[in-house]
Every structure is written in structure tokens, then in C-alpha cells.
Coordinates of C-alpha atoms and ligand atoms in Angstrom, one line a residue:
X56 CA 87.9 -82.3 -54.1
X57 CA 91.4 -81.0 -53.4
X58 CA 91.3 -82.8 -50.2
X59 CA 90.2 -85.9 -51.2
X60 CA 93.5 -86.1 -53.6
X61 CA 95.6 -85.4 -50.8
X62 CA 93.9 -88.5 -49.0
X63 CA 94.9 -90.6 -51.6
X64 CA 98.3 -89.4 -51.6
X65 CA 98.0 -90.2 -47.6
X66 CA 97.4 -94.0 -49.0
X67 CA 100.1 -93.6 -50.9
X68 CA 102.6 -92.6 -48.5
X69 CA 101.6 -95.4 -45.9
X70 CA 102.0 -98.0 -48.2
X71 CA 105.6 -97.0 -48.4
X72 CA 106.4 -98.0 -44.9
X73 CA 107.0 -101.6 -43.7
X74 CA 108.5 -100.3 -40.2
X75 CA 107.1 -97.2 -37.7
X76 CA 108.3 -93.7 -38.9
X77 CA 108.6 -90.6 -36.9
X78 CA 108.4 -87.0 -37.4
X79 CA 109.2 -84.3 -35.2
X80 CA 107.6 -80.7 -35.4
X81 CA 108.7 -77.1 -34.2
X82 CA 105.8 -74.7 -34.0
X83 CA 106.7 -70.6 -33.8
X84 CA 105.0 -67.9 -33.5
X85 CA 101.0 -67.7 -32.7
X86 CA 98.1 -69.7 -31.9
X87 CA 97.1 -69.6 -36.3
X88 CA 100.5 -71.2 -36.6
X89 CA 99.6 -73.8 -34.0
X90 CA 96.9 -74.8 -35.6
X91 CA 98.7 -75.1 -39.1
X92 CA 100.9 -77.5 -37.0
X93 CA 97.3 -79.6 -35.4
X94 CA 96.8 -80.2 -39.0
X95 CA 101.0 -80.9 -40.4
X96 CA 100.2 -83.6 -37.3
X97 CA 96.7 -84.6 -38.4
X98 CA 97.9 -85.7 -41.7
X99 CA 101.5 -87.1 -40.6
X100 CA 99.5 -89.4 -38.4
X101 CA 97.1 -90.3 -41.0
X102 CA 100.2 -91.4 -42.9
X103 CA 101.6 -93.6 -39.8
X104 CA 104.2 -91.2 -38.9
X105 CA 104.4 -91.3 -34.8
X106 CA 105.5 -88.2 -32.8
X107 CA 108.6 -88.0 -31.2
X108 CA 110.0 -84.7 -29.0
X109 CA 113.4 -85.2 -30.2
X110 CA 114.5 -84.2 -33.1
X111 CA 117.2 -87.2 -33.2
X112 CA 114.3 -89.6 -33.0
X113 CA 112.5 -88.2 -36.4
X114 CA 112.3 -89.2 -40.0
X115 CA 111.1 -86.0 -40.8
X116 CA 111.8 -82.9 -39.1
X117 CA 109.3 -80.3 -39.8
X118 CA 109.8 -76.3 -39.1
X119 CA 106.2 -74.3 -38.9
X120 CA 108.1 -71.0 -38.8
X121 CA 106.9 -67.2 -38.2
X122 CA 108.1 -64.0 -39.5
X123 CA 106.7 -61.4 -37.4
X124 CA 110.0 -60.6 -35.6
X125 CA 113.3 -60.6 -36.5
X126 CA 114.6 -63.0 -33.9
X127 CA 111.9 -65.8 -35.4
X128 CA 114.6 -66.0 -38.2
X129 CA 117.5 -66.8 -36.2
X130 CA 116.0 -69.2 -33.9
X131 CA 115.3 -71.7 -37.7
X132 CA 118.7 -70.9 -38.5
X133 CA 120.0 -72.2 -35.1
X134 CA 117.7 -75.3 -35.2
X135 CA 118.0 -76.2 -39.3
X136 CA 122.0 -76.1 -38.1
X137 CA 121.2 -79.0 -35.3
X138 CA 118.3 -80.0 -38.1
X139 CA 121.5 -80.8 -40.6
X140 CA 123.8 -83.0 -38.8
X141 CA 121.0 -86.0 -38.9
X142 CA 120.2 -85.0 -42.8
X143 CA 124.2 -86.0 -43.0
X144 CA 123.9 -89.1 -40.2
X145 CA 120.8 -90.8 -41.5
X146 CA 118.9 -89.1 -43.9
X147 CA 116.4 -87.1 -42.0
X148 CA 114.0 -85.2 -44.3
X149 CA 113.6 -81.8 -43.8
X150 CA 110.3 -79.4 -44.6
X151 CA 109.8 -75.9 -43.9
X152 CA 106.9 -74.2 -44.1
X153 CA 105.0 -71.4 -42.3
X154 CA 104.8 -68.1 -42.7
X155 CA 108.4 -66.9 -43.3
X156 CA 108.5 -69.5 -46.4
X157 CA 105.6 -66.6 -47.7
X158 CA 108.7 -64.3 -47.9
X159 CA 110.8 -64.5 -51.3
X160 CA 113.8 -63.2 -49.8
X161 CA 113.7 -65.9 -47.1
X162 CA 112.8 -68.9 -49.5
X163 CA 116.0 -67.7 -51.4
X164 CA 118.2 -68.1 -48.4
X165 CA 116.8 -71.4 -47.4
X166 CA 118.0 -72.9 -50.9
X167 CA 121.3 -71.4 -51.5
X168 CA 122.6 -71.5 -47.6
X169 CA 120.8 -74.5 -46.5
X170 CA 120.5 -76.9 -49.6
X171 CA 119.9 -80.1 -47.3
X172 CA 116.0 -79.0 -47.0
X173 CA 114.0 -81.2 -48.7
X174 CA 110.7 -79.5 -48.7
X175 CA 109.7 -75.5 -48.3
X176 CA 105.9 -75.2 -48.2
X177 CA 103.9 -72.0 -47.3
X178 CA 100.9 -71.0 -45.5
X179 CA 98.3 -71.3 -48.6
X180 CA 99.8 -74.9 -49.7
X181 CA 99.4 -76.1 -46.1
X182 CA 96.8 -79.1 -47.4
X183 CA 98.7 -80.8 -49.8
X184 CA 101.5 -81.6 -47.2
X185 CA 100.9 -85.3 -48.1
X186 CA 101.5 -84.8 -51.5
X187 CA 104.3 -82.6 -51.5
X188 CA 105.9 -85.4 -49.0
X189 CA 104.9 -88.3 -51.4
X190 CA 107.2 -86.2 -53.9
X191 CA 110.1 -85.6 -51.9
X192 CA 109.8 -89.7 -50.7
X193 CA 110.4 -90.2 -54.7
X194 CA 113.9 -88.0 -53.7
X195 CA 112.7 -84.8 -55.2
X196 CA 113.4 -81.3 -53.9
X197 CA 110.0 -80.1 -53.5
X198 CA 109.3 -76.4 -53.6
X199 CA 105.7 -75.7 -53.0
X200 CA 105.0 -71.6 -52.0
X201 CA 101.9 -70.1 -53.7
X202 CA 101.5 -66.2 -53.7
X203 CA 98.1 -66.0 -54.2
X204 CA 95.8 -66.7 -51.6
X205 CA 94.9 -69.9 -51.0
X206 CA 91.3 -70.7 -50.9
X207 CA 89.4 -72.0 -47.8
X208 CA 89.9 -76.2 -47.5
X209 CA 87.3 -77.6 -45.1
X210 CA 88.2 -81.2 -44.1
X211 CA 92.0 -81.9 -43.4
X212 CA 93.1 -84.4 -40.9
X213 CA 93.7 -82.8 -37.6
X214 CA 95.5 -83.6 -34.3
X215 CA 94.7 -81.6 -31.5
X216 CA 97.4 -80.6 -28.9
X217 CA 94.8 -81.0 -25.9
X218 CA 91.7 -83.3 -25.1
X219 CA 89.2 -80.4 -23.3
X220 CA 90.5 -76.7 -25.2
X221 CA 90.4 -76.9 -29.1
X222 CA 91.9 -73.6 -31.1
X223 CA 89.5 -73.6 -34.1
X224 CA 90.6 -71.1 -37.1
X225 CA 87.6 -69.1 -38.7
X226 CA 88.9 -66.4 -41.0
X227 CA 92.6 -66.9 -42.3
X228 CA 94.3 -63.6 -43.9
X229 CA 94.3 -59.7 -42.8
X230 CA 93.2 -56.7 -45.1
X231 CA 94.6 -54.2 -42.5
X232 CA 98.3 -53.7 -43.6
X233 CA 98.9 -52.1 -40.3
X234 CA 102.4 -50.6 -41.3
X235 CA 104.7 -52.3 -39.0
X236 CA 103.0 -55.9 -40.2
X237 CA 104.5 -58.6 -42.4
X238 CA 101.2 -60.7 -41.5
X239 CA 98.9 -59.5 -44.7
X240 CA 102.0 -59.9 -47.2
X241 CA 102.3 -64.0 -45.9
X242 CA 98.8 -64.5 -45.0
X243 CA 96.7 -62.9 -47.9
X244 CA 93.6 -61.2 -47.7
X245 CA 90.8 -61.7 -45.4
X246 CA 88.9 -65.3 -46.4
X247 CA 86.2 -66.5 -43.9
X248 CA 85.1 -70.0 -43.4
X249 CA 81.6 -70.6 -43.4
X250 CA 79.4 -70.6 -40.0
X251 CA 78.0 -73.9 -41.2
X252 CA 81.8 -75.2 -41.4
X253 CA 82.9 -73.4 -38.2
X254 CA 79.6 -74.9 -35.7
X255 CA 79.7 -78.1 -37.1
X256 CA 83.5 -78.8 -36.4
X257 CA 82.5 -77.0 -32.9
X258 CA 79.6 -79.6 -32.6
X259 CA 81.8 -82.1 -33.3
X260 CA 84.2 -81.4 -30.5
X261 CA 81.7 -80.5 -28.2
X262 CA 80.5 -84.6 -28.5
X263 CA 84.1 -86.0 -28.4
X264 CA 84.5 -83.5 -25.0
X265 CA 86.1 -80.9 -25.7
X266 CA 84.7 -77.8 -23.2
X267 CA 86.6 -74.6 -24.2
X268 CA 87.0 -73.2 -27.8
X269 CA 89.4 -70.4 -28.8
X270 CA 87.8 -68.3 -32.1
X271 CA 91.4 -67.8 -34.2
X272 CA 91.9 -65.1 -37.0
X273 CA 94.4 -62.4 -37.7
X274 CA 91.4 -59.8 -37.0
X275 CA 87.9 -61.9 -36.0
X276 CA 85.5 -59.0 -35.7
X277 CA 86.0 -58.5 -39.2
X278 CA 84.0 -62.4 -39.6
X279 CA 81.8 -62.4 -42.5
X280 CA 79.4 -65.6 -43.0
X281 CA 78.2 -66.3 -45.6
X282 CA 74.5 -66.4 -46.8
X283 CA 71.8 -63.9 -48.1
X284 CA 71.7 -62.3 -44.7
X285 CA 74.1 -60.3 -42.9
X286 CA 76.6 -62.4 -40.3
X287 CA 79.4 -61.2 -38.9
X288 CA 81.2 -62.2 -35.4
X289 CA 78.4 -61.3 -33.0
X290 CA 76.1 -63.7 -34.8
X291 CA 78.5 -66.7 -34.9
X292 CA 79.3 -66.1 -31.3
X293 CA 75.8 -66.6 -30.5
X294 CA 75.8 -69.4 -32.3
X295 CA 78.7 -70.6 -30.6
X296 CA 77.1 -70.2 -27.5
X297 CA 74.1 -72.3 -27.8
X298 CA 76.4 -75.2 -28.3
X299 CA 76.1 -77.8 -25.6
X300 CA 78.9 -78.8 -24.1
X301 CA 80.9 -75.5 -24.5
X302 CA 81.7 -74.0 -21.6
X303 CA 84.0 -71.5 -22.2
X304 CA 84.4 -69.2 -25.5
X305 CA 88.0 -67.1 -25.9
X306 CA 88.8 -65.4 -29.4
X307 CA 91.9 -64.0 -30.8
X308 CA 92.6 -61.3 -31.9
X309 CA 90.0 -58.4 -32.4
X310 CA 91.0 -55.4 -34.2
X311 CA 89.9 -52.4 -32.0
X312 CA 88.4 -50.2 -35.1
X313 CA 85.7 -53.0 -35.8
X314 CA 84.9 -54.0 -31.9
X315 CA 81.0 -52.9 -32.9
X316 CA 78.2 -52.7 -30.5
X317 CA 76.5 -55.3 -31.4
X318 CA 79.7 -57.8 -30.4
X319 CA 79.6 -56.5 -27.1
X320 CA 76.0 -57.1 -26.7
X321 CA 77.0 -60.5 -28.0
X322 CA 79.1 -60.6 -24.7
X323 CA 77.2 -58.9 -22.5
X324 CA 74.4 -61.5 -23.0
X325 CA 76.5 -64.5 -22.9
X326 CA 77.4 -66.9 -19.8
X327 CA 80.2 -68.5 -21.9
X328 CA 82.8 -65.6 -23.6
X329 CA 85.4 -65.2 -21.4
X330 CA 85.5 -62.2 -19.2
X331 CA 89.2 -61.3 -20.3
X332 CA 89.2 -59.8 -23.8
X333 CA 92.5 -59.4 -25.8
X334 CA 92.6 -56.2 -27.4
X335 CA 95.9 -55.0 -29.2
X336 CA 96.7 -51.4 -28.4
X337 CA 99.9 -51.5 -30.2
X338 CA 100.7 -47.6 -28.9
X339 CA 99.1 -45.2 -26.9
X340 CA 100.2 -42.6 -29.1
X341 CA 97.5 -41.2 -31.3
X342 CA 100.2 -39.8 -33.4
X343 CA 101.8 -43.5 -33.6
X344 CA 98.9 -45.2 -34.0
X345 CA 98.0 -42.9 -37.3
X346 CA 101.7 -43.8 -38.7
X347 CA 100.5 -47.5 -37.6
X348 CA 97.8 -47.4 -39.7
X349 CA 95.7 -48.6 -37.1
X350 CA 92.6 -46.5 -37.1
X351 CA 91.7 -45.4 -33.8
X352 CA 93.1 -42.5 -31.2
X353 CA 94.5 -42.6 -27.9
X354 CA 90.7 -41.9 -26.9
X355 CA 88.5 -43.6 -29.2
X356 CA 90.4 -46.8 -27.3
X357 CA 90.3 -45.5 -23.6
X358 CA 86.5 -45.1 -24.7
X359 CA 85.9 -48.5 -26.2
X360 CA 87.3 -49.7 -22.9
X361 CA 85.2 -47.4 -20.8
X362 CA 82.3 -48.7 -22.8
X363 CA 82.7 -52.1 -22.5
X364 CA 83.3 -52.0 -18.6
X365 CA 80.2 -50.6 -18.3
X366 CA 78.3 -53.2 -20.4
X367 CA 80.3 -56.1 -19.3
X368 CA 80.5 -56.2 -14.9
X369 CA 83.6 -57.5 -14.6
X370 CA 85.7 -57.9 -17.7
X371 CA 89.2 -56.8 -18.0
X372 CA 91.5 -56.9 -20.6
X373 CA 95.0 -58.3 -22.1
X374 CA 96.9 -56.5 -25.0
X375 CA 100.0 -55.9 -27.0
X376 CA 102.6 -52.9 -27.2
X377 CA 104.9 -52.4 -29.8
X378 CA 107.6 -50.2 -28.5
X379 CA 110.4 -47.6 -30.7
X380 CA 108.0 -48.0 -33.7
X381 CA 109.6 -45.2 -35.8
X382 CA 109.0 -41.9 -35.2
X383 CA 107.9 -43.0 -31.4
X384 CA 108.8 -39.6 -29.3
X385 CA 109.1 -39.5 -25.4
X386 CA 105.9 -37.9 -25.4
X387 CA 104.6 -40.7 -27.6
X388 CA 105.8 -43.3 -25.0
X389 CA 104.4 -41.7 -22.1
X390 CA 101.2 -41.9 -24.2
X391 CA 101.9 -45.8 -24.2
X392 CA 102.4 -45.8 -20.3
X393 CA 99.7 -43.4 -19.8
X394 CA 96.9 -46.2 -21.5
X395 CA 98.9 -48.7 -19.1
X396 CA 98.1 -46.9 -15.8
X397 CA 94.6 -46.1 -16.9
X398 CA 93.5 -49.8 -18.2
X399 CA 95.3 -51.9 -16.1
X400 CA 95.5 -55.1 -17.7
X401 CA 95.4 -58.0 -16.9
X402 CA 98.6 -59.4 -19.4
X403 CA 100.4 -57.1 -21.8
X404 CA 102.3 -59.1 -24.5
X405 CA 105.4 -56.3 -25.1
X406 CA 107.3 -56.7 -28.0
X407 CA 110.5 -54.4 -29.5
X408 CA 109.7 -53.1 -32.8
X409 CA 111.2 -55.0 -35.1
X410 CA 111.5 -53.9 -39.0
X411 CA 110.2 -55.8 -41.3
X412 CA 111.2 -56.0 -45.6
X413 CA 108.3 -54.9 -47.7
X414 CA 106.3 -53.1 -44.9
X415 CA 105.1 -49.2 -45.1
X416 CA 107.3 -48.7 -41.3
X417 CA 110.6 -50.3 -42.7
X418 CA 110.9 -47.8 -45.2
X419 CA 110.2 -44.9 -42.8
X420 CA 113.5 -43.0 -41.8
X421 CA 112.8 -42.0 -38.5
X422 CA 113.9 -45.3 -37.2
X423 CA 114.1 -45.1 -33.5
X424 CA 117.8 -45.9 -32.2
X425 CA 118.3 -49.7 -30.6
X426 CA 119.0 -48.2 -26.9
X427 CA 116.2 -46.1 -26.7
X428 CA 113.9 -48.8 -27.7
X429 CA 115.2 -51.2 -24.9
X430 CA 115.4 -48.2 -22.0
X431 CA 111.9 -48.0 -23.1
X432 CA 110.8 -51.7 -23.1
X433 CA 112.5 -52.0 -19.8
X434 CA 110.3 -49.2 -18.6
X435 CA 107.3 -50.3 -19.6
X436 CA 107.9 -54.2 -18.2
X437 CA 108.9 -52.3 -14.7
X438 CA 105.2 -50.8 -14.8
X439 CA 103.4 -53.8 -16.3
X440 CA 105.2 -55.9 -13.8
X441 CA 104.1 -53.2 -10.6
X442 CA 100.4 -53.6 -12.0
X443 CA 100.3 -57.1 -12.3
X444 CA 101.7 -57.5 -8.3
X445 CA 99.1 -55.1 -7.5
X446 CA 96.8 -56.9 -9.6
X447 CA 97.1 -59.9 -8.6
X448 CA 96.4 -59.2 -4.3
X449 CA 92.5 -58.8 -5.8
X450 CA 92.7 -62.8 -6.5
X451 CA 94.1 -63.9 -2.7
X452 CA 91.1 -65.5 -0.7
X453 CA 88.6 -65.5 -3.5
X454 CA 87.1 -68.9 -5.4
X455 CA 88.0 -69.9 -8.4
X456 CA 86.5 -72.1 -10.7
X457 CA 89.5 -73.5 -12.4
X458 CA 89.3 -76.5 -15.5
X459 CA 93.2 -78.3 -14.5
X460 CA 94.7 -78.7 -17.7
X461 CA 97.3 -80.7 -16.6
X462 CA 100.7 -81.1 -14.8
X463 CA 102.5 -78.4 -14.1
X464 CA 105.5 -77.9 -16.4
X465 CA 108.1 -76.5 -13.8
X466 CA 106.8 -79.0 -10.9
X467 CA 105.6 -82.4 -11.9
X468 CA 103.8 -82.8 -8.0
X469 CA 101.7 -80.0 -9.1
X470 CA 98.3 -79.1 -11.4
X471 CA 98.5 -76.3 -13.4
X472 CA 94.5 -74.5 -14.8
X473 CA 93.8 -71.2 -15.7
X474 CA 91.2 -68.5 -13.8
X475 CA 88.4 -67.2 -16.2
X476 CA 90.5 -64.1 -16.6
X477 CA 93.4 -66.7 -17.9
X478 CA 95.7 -66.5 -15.2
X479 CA 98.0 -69.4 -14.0
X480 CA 97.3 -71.4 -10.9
X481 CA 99.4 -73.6 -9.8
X482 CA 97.4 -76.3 -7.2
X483 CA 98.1 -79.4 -5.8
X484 CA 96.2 -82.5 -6.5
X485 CA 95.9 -86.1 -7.8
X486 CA 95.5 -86.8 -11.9
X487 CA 92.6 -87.9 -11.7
X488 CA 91.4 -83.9 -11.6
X489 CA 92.6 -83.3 -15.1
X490 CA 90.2 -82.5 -17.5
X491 CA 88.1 -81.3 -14.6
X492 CA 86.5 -78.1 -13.4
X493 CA 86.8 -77.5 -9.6
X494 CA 86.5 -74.6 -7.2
X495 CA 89.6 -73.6 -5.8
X496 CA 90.6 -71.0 -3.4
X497 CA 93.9 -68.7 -4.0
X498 CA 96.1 -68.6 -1.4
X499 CA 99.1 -67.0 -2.8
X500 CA 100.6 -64.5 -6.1
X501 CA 104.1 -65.4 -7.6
X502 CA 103.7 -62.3 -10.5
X503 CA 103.2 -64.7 -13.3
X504 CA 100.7 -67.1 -11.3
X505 CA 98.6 -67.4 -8.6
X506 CA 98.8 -70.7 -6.0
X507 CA 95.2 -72.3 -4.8
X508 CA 93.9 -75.1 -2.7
X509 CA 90.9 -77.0 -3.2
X510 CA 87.8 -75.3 -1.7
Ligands
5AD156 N1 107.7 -55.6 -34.6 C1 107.3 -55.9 -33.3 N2 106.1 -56.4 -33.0 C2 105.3 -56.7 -34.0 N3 104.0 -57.2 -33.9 C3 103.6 -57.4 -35.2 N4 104.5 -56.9 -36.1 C4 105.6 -56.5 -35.3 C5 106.8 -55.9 -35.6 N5 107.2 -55.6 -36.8 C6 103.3 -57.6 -32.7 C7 102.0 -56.8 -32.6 C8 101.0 -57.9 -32.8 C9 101.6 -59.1 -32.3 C10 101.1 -60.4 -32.7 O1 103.0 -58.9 -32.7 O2 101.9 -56.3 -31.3 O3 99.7 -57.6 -32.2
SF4_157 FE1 99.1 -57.4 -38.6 FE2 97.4 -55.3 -38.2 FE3 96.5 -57.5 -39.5 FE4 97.0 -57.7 -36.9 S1 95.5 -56.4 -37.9 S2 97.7 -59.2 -38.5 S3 98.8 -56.3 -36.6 S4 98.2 -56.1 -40.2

């Protein structure tokens, strides 16, 4: 019903327009944000706006913003300074929304340092973009932030970044309130869409083409269907999996504590999951991970991965550290290194700790000082980085089966694709191969990807 109203306010906003109108859009932050931004572009298009990749070009400038890390906060303030001298030149609407519009304090800011926005939205309002816009086209200052959670809307316009991989959002919120996280405070509490929902949009891209489909949720093992019988994320992925025309199946992020048996038989038994699995150790301290909140020891992870290396030939994994989360010791750290050396991953996403208002670790006092978090960061990068060389000499001379996404962004003569462990490879090639999957042989490793030939 809700969406239907905002369809008519879709109508409404196109029939303002005698001449095209533009919008340009910033995403931050994760994969959920991105596609919170598929949709902001889903609806803008419905309503005749046309993208541009310039901010100068736009009508409406839109911010999807993130909160997770402090620096999120000044990279908006830097862009809604650019953002303001076309507000004063010609008008240029401004909307926020996202994640950090979730915080009060930040919302606050936004209208008493930077009055020129037109529109603050947050992450439960997200649908009735076209009405909130309609508004501020009527010169209103719309403010539009709801701190309950917002229910589950099936249905709104969507334009996808990329014709063959679609990110496809299944559970929205967290219950976890790990204690370093600001995610549960802006995202709510865990709310599933239903399976029916979830296969028939995956149906649906399956027939327009689409090949590869990343399952999106702040903590996707926790899934729960919905329907007299139990179904959690080991069913759907089966589900998933009998859908023709899939061909590959990626999901982010699982939660560790909840990775239950019957989700890695759900792998084991499948052709399409992908063989690289991200799973967020945060720390390798057992101590740490108790202040985390996170629910699992140093071992109880190192045995999870044992586990599923032995039910799984051939997977490996990706994950992310959080380093000089309070209280972390030396000892800690070495904990943290020590899970490094023994997992070897693939990819570690390494992020500073960063403290965040209202959670349980920003009010700890055992802060750890700014130096010894970078000397440790830097440490930890110089052994991720001396893995991932290592790593990558397994690649040189094997076959690849690689689906070329497109051209690659650093060198426009060359295609850029992904392994099925989701590393880069950079290849040469006509167009015509885009959208394809072909065989390709590595020849060479550059650290962050890998350079093939066609086989
Ligand atoms: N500081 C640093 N990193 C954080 N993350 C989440 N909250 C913080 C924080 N306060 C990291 C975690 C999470 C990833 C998405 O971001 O590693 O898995
Ligand atoms: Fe944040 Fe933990 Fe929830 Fe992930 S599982 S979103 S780290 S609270």
C-alpha cells in the first residue's frame, strides 16, 4: 500500500518537469548502502531524473552516508562544502540520508552548520524518497528520520549498478550490538524479507540475465523465513541454488557464532556458493572478542575454520580486523596476528578502531592510545601484505574461469573479472567479452591482482 502512494507521488513529481533533470548520488560505506542508493536511483529515474557523475551537472545532489567510522563524517562534510557553492549558484537541492542521518547528534549538526540541505532522510524512510522530494519541490525543508524500525517494503523501483551481478538485500537490521558497533542503533533490529520475496526478485533477474547474486544483511546466518516450518539461511541458499541462470552465489556478512552445520552442508553440497567465504574475526583475542561482545573464542573460530576446510575442498576465506579496540594488550594483538598466520586469508579488510557515541566500547576507559593503534595497523598490513604475495604465487599458471565485468578502471586497454575466490585479474581483450565467462590463464601477481591471458 505504502508503495503504491509513493508511485503516485512519482507521477507527481514528473509532471513538474517540462525540460531533463539530473541528480547526482554519493554512496558510502557498504554493499547495504549501495543498495539503498540502486533504489534512491530506481525511483529518481522513475521520476525522469537522468544520472550525471558530476556533481555540477545535478539538480539534486544526494549523500547516502555511513557512520561506521569516524572519517565517514568528514568525508560529507568536505563534499556538502563543494555540495553548497551550486545550492548558492543555481539552486541545487540537497538530500541526505543514510545511516549517519539515524544519529540525533548528527542530524543536529546537519541543520544548524549546514542549513542549505533541503532534505535529511534515514535508513527506515528510504521508500518514500518520492514523496519527501515532492515536498521539498513545494520549497519545504523536509525532515524525514524515523527511530523505529521501519518495516519490510517489497516493491520499490530499482536501478542496478551492473547488468550480470545484482546485490539483493534479505534481512535489514542487527540484534547483535557488538560493542564497538553503531550499525544496530541506525539499522534497527533484525527484520527478514520473505523467501517468497527474496526468489522471486532472484527469478526475475535470473530472466533479464543477471548470473551472480550477492545475499546482503548486517548478519545473514541469522535469516529467518517465514512460514509454519522452520527456514533459516541454509534453506534459502538451496533455494537460491536451484535457480536457473545463477551461476554464482556470494553472501555478506555471516556472523561467526551462528555459522551452523547445516549452512555448511548447504555449501558443501552446492556447485554455485562461492568458494571464498567472508567471515569477520574482528580480533583474535579471546579476551577482546568477550569485551566485543562477539560470542566466540580465539578457538571456537580457528575451529569453525578447520571444520569448514575439511567439508569444503578448497575454500578459503576473507575477513575483517579491528585494531586498538580498548583494552587491546600486546598479547592481545599477537592473538590477532597469530589467527592471521594460521588462516591465511585470502583478503583482510583492516580497519583502526574508531569510537563510536552511544556504543558499550566508547564508554570503556581503557581507550588504547592513537600511536599504538597505527604501529599496530601498520604491523598487521606488513603481514597481510607478505601473505597475500605468498598467496598469490599459488594462482601463476593455473586456469581461471573469469566472468569480465568490464574495463579496467586504471587502464582503459584492459578487462578487469574476478577469480572464484574474488581476486582481480586484469586481462586484455576486445568488449565484446564483457558480460562473459572465459577461461583464462594467470600469468603474473601485482599484490592486489593477478594478470591472465586467454587460454
Ligand atoms: N571501528 C572500526 N571498525 C569498525 N567496524 C565496525 N565498527 C567499527 C568501529 N567502531 C568494522 C568491523 C565490521 C566492518 C564492516 O567495519 O570490522 O565488520
Ligand atoms: Fe555491527 Fe556486530 Fe551487527 Fe556486524 S554483527 S552489524 S559488527 S553489531
Amino acid at each position: 500500500m505504502k508503495i503504491k502512494e509513493q508511485l503516485n507521488y512519482i507521477e507527481q513529481v514528473k509532471n513538474k518537469f517540462t525540460k531533463p533533470h539530473y541528480y547526482y548520488i554519493l554512496t558510502m560505506g557498504c554493499q547495504l548502502n549501495e543498495n539503498d542508493s540502486e533504489k534512491l536511483c530506481g525511483m529518481l529515474e522513475k521520476m525522469e531524473y537522468q544520472k550525471v557523475e558530476n556533481m555540477k551537472e545535478a539538480d539534486i545532489i544526494v549523500f547516502n552516508t555511513c557512520c561506521i567510522r569516524e572519517n565517514a563524517e568528514e568525508k560529507l562534510f568536505g563534499k556538502l562544502g563543494e555540495a553548497k557553492e551550486f545550492k548558492m549558484k543555481k539552486g541545487t537541492i540537497i538530500a541526505i540520508g543514510g545511516c549517519m542521518m539515524q544519529e540525533p547528534h548528527m542530524v543536529k549538526k546537519i541543520t544548524e552548520s549546514y542549513p542549505y540541505v533541503d532534505l535529511i532522510f534515514g535508513t527506515h524512510t528510504l521508500h518514500k524518497f518520492p514523496e519527501d522530494l515532492e515536498k521539498v519541490l513545494e520549497k519545504n525543508k523536509i525532515q524525514d528520520v524515523l527511530d523505529i524500525d521501519g518495516e519490510v517494503y517489497e516493491g520499490v523501483p530499482i536501478k542496478r549498478q551492473d547488468k550480470k551481478k545484482a546485490l539483493v538485500t534479505i534481512m535489514y537490521g542487527c540484534n547483535n550490538f557488538c560493542s564497538y558497533c553503531i550499525v544496530p542503533y541506525v539499522r534497527g533490529r533484525e527484520r527478514s524479507r520473505k523467501q517468497e520475496d527474496i526468489l522471486k526478485e532472484i527469478e526475475n533477474l535470473a530472466k533479464e540475465g543477471y548470473e551472480e547474486i550477492t545475499l546482503l544483511g548486517q548478519n545473514v546466518n541469522s535469516y529467518q523465513g517465514s512460514g509454519e516450518e522452520k527456514y533459516g539461511f541454509s534453506h534459502l541458499l538451496r533455494d537460491v541454488e536451484k535457480i536457473e541462470g545463477i551461476q554464482k552465489i556470494n553472501f555478506m556478512s555471516p556472523h561467526p557464532k551462528d555459522f551452523t552445520d547445516d549452512v555448511i552442508e548447504a555449501i558443501a553440497d552446492s556447485k554455485k556458493v562461492t568458494r571464498i567465504i567472508h567471515l569477520p574475526l574482528q580480533s583474535g583475542s579471546t579476551e577482546v572478542l568477550k569485551n566485543m561482545n562477539r560470542k566466540y573464542t580465539k578457538e571456537q573460530y580457528l575451529t569453525l575454520v578447520e571444520k569448514m576446510q575439511k567439508r569444503i575442498p578448497g575454500i578459503v576465506f576473507s575477513t575483517d580486523i579491528i585494531v586498538g579496540f580498548p583494552g587491546e594488550t600486546e598479547q592481545d594483538f599477537e592473538d590477532t596476528l597469530d589467527v592471521v598466520k594460521k588462516v591465511h586469508f585470502e583478503q583482510v579488510f583492516m580497519f583502526i578502531y574508531s569510537r563510536r557515541k552511544g556504543t558499550m566500547a566508547d564508554k570503556m576507559e581503557n581507550q588504547v592510545l592513537e600511536e599504538i593503534k597505527h604501529k599496530r595497523f601498520e604491523r598487521l598490513k606488513q603481514l597481510v601484505e607478505s601473505q597475500i604475495a605468498e598467496n598469490n604465487q599459488k594462482y601463476i599458471g593455473t586456469v581461471q574461469n573469469i566472468l569480465v565485468e568490464g574495463k579496467s578502471k586504471n587502464n582503459d586497454h584492459m578487462l578487469t573479472g574476478r577469480t572464484d575466490t574474488n581476486k582481480v585479474v586484469i586481462l586484455e581483450g576486445e568488449e565484446d567479452l564483457i558480460g562473459k565467462t572465459i577461461p583464462i590463464k594467470i600469468v603474473s601477481e601485482h599484490m592486489w591482482y593477478l594478470k591472465g591471458v586467454k587460454s
